[in-house]
Tab-separated table of C-alpha atoms and ligand atoms in Angstrom:
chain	number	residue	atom	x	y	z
A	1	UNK	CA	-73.728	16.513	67.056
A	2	UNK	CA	-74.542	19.989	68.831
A	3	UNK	CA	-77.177	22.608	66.844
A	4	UNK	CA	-76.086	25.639	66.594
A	5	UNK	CA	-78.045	28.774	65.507
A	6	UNK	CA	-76.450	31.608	63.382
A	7	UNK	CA	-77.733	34.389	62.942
A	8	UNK	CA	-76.134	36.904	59.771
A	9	UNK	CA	-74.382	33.606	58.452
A	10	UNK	CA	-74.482	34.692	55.401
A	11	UNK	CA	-71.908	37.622	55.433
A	12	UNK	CA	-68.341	37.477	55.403
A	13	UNK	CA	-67.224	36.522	59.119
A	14	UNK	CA	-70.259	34.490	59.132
A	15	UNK	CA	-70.170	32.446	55.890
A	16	UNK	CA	-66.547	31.270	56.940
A	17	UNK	CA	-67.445	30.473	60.515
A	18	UNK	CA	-70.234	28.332	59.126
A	19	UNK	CA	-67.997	26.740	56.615
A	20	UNK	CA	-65.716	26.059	59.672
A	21	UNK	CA	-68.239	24.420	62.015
A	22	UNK	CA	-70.383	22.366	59.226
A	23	UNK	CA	-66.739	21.023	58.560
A	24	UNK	CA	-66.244	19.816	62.771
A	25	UNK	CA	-69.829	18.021	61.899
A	26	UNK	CA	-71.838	20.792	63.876
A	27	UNK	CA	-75.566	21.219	62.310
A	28	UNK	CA	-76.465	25.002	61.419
A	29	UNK	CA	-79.610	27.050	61.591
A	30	UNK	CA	-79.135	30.083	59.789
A	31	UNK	CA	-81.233	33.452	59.685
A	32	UNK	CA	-80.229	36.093	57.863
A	33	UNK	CA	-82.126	38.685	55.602
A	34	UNK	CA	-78.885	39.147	53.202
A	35	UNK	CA	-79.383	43.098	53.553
A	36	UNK	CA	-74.896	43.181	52.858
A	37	UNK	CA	-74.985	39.538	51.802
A	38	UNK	CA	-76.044	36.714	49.354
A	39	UNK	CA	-77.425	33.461	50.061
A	40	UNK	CA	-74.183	32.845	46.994
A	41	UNK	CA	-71.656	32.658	49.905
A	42	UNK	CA	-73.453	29.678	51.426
A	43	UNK	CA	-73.876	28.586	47.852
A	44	UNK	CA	-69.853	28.207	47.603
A	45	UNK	CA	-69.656	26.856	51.221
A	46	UNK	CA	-71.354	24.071	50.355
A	47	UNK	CA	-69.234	23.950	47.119
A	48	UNK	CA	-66.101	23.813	49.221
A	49	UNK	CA	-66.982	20.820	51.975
A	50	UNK	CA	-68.570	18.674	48.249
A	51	UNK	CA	-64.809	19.061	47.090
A	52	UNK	CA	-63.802	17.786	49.997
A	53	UNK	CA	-66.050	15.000	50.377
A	54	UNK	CA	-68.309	16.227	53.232
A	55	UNK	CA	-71.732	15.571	53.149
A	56	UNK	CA	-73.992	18.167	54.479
A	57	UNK	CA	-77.706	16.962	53.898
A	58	UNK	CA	-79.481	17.485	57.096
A	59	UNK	CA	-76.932	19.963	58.370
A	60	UNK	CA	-77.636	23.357	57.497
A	61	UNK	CA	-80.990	25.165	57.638
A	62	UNK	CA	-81.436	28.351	55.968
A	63	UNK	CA	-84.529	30.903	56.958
A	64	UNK	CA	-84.888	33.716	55.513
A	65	UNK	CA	-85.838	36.180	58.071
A	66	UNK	CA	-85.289	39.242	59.742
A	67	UNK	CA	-83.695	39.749	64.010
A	68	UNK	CA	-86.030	42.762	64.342
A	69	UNK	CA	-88.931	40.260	63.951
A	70	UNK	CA	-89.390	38.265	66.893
A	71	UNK	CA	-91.353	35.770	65.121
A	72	UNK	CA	-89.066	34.847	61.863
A	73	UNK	CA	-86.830	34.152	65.111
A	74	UNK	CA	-89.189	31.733	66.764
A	75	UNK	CA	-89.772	30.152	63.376
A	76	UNK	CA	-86.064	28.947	63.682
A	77	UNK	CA	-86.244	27.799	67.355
A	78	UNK	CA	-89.391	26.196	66.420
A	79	UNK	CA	-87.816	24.766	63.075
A	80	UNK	CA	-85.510	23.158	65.378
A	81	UNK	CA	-87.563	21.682	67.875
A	82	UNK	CA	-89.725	19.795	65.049
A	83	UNK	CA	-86.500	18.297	63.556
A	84	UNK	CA	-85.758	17.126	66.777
A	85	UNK	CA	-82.160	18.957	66.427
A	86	UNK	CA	-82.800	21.311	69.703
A	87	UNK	CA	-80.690	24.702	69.119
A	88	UNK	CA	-77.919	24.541	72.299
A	89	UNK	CA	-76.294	27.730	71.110
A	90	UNK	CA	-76.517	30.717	69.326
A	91	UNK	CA	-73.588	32.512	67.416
A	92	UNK	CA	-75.188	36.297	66.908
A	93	UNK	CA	-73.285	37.829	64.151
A	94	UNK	CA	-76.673	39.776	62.598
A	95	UNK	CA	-75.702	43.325	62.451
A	96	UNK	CA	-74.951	46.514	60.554
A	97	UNK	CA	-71.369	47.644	60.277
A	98	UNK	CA	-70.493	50.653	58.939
A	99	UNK	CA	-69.453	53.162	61.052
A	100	UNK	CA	-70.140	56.313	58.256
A	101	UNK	CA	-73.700	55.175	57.575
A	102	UNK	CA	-74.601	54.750	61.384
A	103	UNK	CA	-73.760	58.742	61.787
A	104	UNK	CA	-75.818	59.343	59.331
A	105	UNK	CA	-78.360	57.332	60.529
A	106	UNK	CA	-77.726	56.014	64.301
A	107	UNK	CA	-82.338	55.410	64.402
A	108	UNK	CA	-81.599	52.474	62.067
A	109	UNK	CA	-77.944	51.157	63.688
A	110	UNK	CA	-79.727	51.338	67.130
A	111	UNK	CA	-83.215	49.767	65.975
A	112	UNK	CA	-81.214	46.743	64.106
A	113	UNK	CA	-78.108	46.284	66.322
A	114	UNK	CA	-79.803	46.723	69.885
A	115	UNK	CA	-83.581	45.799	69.194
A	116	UNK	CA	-82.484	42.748	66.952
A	117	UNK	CA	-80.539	41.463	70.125
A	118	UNK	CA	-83.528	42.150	72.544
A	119	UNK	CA	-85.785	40.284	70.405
A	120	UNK	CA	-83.004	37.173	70.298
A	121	UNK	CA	-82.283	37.055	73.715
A	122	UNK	CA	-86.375	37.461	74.302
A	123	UNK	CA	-86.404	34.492	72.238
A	124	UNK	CA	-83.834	32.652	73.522
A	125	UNK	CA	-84.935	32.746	77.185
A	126	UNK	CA	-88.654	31.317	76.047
A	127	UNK	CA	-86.666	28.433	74.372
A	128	UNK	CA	-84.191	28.243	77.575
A	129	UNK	CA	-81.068	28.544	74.860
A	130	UNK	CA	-78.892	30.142	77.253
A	131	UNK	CA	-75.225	30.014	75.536
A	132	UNK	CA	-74.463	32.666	72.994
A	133	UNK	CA	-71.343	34.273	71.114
A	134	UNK	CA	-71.248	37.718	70.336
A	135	UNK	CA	-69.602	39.743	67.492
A	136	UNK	CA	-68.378	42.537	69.309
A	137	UNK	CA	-65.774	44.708	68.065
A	138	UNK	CA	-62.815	47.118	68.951
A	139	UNK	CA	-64.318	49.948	68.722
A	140	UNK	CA	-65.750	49.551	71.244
A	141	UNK	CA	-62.190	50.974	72.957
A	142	UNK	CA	-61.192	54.033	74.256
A	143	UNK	CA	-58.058	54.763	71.968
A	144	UNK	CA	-54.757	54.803	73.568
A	145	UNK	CA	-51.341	55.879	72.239
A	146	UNK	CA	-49.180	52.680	70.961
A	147	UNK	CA	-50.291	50.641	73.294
A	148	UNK	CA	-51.615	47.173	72.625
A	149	UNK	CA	-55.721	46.951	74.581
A	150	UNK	CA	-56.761	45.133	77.247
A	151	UNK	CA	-60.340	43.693	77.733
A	152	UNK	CA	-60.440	45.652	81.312
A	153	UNK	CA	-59.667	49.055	79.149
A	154	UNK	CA	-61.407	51.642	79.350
A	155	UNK	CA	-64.629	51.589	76.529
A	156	UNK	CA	-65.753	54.784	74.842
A	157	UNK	CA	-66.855	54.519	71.755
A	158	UNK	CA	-66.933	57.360	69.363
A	159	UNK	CA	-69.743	56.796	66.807
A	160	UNK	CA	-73.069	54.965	67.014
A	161	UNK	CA	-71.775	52.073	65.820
A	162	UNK	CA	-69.715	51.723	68.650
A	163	UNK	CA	-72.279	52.644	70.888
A	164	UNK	CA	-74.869	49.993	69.562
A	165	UNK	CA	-72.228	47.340	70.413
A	166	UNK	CA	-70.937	48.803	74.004
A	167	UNK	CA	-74.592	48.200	74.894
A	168	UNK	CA	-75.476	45.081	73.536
A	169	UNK	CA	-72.442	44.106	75.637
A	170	UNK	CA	-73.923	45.774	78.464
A	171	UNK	CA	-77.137	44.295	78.304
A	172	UNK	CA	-75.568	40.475	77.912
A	173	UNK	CA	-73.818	41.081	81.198
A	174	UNK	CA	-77.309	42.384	82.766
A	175	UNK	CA	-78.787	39.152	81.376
A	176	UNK	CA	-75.870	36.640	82.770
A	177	UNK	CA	-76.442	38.557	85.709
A	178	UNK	CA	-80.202	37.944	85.908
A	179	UNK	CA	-78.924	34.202	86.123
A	180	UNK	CA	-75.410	33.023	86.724
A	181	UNK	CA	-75.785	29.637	86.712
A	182	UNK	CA	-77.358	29.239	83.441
A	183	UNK	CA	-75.868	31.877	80.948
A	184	UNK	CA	-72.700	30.927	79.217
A	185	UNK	CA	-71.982	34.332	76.821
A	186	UNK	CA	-68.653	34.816	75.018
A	187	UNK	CA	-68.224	38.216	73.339
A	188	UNK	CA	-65.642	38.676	71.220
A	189	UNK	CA	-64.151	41.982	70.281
A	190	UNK	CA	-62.643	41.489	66.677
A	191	UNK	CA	-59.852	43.854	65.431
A	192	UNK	CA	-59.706	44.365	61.691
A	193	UNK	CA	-60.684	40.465	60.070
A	194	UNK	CA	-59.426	40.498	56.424
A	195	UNK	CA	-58.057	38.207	53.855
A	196	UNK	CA	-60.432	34.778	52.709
A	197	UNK	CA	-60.834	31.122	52.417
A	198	UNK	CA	-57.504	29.898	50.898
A	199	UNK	CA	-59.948	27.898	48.810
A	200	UNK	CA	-60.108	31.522	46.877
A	201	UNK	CA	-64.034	30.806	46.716
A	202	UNK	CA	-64.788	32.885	49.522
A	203	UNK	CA	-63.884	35.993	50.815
A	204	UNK	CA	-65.702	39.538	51.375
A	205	UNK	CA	-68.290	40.242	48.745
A	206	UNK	CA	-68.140	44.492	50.011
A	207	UNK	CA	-71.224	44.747	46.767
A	208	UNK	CA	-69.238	47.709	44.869
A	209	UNK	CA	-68.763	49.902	48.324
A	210	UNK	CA	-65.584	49.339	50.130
A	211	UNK	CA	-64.919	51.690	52.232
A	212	UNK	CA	-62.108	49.622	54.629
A	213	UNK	CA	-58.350	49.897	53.294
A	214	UNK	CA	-57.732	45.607	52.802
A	215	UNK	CA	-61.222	45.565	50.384
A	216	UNK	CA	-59.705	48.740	48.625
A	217	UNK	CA	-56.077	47.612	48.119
A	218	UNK	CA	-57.575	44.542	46.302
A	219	UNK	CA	-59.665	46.524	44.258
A	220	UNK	CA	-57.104	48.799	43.115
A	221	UNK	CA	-54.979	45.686	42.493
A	222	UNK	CA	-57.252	44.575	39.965
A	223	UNK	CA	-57.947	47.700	38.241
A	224	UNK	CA	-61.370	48.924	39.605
A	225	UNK	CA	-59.951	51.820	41.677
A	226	UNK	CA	-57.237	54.024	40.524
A	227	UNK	CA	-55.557	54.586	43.844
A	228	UNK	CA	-55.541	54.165	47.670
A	229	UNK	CA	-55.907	57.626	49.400
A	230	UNK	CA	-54.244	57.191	52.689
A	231	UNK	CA	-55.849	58.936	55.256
A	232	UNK	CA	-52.548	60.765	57.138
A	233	UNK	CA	-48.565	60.690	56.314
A	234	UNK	CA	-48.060	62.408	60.225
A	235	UNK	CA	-49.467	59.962	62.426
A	236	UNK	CA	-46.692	59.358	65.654
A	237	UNK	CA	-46.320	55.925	63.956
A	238	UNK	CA	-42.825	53.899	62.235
A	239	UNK	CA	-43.975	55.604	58.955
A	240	UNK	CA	-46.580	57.944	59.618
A	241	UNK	CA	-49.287	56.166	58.502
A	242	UNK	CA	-52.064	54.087	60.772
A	243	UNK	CA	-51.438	51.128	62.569
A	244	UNK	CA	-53.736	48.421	63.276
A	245	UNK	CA	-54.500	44.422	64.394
A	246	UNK	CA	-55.202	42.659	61.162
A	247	UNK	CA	-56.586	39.398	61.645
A	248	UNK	CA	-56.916	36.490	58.950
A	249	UNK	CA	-60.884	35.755	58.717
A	250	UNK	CA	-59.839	32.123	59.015
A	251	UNK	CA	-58.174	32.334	62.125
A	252	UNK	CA	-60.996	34.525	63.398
A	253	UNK	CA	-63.572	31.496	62.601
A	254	UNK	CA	-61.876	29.283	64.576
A	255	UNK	CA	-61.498	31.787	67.177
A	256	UNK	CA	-65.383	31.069	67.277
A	257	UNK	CA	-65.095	27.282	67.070
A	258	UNK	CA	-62.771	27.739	70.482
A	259	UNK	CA	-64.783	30.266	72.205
A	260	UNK	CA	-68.127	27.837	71.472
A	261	UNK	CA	-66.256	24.928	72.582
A	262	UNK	CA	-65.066	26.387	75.436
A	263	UNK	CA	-68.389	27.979	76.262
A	264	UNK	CA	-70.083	24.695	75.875
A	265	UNK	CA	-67.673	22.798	78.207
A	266	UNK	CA	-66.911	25.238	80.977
A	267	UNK	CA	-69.023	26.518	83.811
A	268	UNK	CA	-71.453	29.172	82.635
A	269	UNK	CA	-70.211	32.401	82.621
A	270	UNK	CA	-69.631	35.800	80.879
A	271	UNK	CA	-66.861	36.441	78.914
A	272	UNK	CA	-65.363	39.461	76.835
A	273	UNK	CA	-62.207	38.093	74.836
A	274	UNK	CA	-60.251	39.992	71.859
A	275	UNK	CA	-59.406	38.562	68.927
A	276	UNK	CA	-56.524	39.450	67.039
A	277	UNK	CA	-53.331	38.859	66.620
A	278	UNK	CA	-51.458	41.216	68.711
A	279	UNK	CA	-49.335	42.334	65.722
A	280	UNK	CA	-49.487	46.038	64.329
A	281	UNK	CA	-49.306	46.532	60.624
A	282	UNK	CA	-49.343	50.155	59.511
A	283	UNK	CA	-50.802	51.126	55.976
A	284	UNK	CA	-47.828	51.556	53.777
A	285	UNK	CA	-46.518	48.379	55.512
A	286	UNK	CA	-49.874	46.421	53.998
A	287	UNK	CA	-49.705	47.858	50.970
A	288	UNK	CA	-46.051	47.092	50.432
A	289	UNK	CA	-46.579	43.627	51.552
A	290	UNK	CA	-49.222	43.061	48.860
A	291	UNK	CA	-47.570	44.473	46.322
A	292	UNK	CA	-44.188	42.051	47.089
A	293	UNK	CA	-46.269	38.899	47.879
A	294	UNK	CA	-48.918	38.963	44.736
A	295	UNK	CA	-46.091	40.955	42.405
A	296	UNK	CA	-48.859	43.637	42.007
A	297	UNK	CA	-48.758	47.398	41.863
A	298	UNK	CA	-50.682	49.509	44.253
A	299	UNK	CA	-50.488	52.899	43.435
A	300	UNK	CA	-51.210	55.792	46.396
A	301	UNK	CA	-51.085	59.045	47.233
A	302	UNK	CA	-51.717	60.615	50.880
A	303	UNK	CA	-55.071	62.759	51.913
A	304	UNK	CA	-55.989	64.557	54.806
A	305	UNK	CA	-56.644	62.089	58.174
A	306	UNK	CA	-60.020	60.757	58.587
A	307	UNK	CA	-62.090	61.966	61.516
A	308	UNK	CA	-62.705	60.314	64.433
A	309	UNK	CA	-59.326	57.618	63.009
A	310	UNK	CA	-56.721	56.661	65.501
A	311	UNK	CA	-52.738	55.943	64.913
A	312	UNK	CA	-52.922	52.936	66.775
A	313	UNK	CA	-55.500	50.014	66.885
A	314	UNK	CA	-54.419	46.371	68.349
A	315	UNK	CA	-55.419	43.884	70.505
A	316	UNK	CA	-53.591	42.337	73.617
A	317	UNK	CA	-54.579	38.944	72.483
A	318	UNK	CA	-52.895	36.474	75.877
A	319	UNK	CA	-56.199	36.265	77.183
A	320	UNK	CA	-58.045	34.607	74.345
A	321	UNK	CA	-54.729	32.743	73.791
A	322	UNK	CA	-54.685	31.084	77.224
A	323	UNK	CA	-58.529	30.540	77.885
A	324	UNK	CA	-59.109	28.950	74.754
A	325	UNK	CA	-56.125	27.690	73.599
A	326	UNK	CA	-56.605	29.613	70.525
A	327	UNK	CA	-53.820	30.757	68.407
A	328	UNK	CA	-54.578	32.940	65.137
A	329	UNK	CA	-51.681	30.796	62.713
A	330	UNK	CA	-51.589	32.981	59.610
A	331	UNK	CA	-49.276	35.743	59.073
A	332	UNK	CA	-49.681	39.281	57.331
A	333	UNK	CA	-48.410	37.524	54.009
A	334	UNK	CA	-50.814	34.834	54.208
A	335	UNK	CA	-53.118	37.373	54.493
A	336	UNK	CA	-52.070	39.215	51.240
A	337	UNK	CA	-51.891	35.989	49.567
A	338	UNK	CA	-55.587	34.533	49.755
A	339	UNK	CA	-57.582	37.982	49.570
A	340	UNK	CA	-56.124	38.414	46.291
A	341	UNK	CA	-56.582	34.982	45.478
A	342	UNK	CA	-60.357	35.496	46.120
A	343	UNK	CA	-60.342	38.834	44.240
A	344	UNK	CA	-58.877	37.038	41.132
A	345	UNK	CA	-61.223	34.525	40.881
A	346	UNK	CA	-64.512	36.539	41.643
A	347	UNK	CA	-63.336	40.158	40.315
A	348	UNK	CA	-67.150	41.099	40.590
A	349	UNK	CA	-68.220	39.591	43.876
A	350	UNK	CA	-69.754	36.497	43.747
B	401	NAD	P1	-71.540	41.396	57.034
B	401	NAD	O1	-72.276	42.663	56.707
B	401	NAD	O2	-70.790	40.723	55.954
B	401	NAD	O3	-72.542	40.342	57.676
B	401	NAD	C1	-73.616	40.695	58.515
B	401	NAD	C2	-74.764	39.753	58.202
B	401	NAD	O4	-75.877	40.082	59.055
B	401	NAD	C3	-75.248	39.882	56.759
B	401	NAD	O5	-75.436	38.619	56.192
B	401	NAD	C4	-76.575	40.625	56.913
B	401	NAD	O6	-77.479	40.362	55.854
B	401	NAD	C5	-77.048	40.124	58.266
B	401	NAD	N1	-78.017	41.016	58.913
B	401	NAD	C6	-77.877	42.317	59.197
B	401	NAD	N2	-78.983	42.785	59.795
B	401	NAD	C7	-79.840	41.730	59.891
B	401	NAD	C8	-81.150	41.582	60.416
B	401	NAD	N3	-81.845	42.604	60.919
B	401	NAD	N4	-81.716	40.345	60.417
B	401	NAD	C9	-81.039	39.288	59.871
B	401	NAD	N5	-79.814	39.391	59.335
B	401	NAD	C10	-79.218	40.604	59.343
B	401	NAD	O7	-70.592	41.754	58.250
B	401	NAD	P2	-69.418	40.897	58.903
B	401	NAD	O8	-68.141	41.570	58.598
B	401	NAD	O9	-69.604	39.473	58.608
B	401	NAD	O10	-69.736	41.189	60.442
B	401	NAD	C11	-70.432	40.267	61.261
B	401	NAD	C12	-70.565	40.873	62.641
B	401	NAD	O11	-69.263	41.179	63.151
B	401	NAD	C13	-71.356	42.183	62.665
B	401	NAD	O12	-72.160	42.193	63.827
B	401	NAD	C14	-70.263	43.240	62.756
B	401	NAD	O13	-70.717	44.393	63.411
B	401	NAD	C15	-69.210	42.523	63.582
B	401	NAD	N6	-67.840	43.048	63.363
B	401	NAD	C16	-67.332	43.086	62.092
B	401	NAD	C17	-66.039	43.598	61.895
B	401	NAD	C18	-65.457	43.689	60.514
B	401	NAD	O14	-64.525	44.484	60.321
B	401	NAD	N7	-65.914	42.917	59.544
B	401	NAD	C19	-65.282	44.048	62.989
B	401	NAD	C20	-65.830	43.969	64.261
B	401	NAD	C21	-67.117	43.457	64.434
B	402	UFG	N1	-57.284	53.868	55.540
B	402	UFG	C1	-56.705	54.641	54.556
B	402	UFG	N2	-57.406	54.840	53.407
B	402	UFG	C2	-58.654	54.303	53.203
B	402	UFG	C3	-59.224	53.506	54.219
B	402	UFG	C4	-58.506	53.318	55.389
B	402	UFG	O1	-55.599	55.139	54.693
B	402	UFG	O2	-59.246	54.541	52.135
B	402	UFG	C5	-56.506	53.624	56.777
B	402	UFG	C6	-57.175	54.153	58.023
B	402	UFG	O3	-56.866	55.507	58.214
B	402	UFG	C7	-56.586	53.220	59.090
B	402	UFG	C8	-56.400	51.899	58.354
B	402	UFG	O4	-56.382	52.234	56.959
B	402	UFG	O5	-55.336	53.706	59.477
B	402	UFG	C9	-57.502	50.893	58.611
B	402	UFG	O6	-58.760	51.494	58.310
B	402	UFG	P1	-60.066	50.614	58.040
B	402	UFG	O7	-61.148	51.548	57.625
B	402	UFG	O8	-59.741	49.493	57.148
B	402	UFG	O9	-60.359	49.966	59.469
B	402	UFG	P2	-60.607	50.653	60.893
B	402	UFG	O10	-59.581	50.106	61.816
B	402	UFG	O11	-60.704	52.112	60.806
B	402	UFG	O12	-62.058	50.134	61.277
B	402	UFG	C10	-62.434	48.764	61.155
B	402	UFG	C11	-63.929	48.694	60.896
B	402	UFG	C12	-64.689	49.131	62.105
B	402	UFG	C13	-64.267	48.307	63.266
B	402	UFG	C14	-62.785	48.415	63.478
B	402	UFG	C15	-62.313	47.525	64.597
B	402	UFG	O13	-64.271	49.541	59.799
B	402	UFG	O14	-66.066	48.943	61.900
B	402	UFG	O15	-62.084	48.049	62.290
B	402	UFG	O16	-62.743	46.239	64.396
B	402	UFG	F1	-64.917	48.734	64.357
């Protein structure tokens, strides 16, 4: 079965792809230097395939290790080629994410995000790898008014967050460009991934600092924050409040299963794919629907808008739907359901 390097496995989109692709039989090499993670999520994926019976000695390969250092990558292609289980892909998830903190500090967001990708690629061309999935995101959009977006949209992102991942997209298509016939890249623009593993043993460990409204409402649901502040009662939306494209974190790992499959199988190529679901949920409508499906109380109260937030975020998803016969399968309820699930049984994190 294939090897497949990971880099940032450890964090929450991560951890459940991994889960996901140890579980199709798939053998993982992970680097990640846990600066918003634990090596404890891999900890419970492991958990998760013993209760179900699947062995995973030999299978997954942890280094410890950072994407800014060009070596601690090596060490894993080298790792690799000494085990005799030769890396044929790479699934690049390594990256910061806040959008606050990279205003505050775009040096760090543009030496982690864009150098750590140089380095990999660098890497990845000595050890001809030449297939790799990228965690791109929707920000990366210009905003329009409800109106679902398009992968031929036009991009202008408004923070340096944003920015760090327009360009890493930009440089991937310079590199498949530098040679067509060899580079098979997928990146995939993810809309807002929530919820976790219906197993309720993993999920999005946010360390104490949510700042996104899903982590929040299931914080205030158990009791650690008062009340959601939602950012704007006058957007031009059903109810005034924001709309966007959550996506269960499930469905988005096997949105990475497809897109590596796919990738794998077709001719090489580059390819820029959204994944959501292509359904807008505004806030009041996710709070609501938390509160009726978990029998909880979310209390709120409305605050200014945020800058730089938009009414209306969410994907046009046909694309990703036809090329790789992907379909995301849980609903908004679902959703609801297993993030509080996970924030029941680890109130603290893991
Ligand atoms: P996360 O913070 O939970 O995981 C990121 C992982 O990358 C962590 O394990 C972290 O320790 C690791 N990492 C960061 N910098 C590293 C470095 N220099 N070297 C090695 N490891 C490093 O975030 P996530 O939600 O799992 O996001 C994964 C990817 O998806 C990120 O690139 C993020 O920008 C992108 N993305 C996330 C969202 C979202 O809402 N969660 C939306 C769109 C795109
Ligand atoms: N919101 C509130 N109160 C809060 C937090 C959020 O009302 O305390 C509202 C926002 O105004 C917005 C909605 O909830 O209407 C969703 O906001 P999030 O912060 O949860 O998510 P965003 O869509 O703003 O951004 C997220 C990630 C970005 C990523 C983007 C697209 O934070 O990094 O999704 O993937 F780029």
């Amino acid at each position: 079965m294939k090897s497949i390097f990971v880099t940032g496995g450890a964090g929450f989109i991560g951890s459940h792809t991994c889960l996901l692709l140890l579980e199709k039989g798939f053998t993982l090499f992970l680097l990640d230097l846990f600066v918003t993670s634990s090596q404890k999520s891999l900890k419970r994926v492991s958990l998760i395939l013993r209760k179900k019976g699947i062995d995973i000695k030999g299978k997954i390969y942890l280094v410890e290790g950072d994407i800014k250092n060009k070596y601690d990558i090596e060490r894993v292609f080298k790792m690799s080629f000494e085990l005799n289980k030769i890396i044929e892909s790479v699934i690049h998830f390594a990256g910061l994410k806040s959008v606050a903190e990279s205003v505050k500090n775009p040096g760090l967001y543009w030496e982690n995000n864009v150098n750590g990708t140089i380095n990999l690629l660098k890497v990845m061309e000595k050890y001809n790898c030449k297939n790799i999935v990228f965690s791109s995101s929707a920000t990366v959009y210009k905003a329009k008014s409800n109106a679902p977006l398009f992968e031929n949209d036009i991009c202008e992102p408004v923070n340096p967050y944003g920015n760090t991942k327009l360009t890493i997209e930009r440089l991937l298509k310079d590199i498949y460009n530098s040679d067509p016939s060899k580079w098979r890249i997928a990146s995939l623009r993810y809309f807002n991934p929530v919820g976790a593993h219906e197993s309720g043993l993993l999920g999005e460990d946010t360390l104490g600092k949510p700042n996104n409204i899903y982590p929040l409402i299931t914080q205030v649901a158990i009791g650690k924050i008062k009340e959601i502040k939602i950012f704007g009662s006058d957007w031009p939306t059903i109810d005034g409040t924001g709309i966007r494209d959550y996506i269960h974190i499930m469905d988005l790992a096997e949105g990475h299963f497809s897109a590596l499959n796919y990738l794998l199988k077709e001719k090489p190529q580059f390819l820029t794919l959204n994944l959501g679901t292509g359904i807008g949920t505004s806030v009041l409508e996710l709070i609501r629907c938390f509160e009726k499906v978990n029998n909880v109380e979310i209390p709120y109260s409305f605050d200014n808008r945020r800058v730089g937030d938009n009414a209306f975020v969410m994907a046009d998803n046909s694309l990703a739907k036809k090329i790789l016969n992907w379909i995301p399968k849980r609903n908004i309820e679902d959703i609801c359901r297993d993030g509080w699930n996970w924030q029941l049984k680890n109130p603290n994190g893991y």
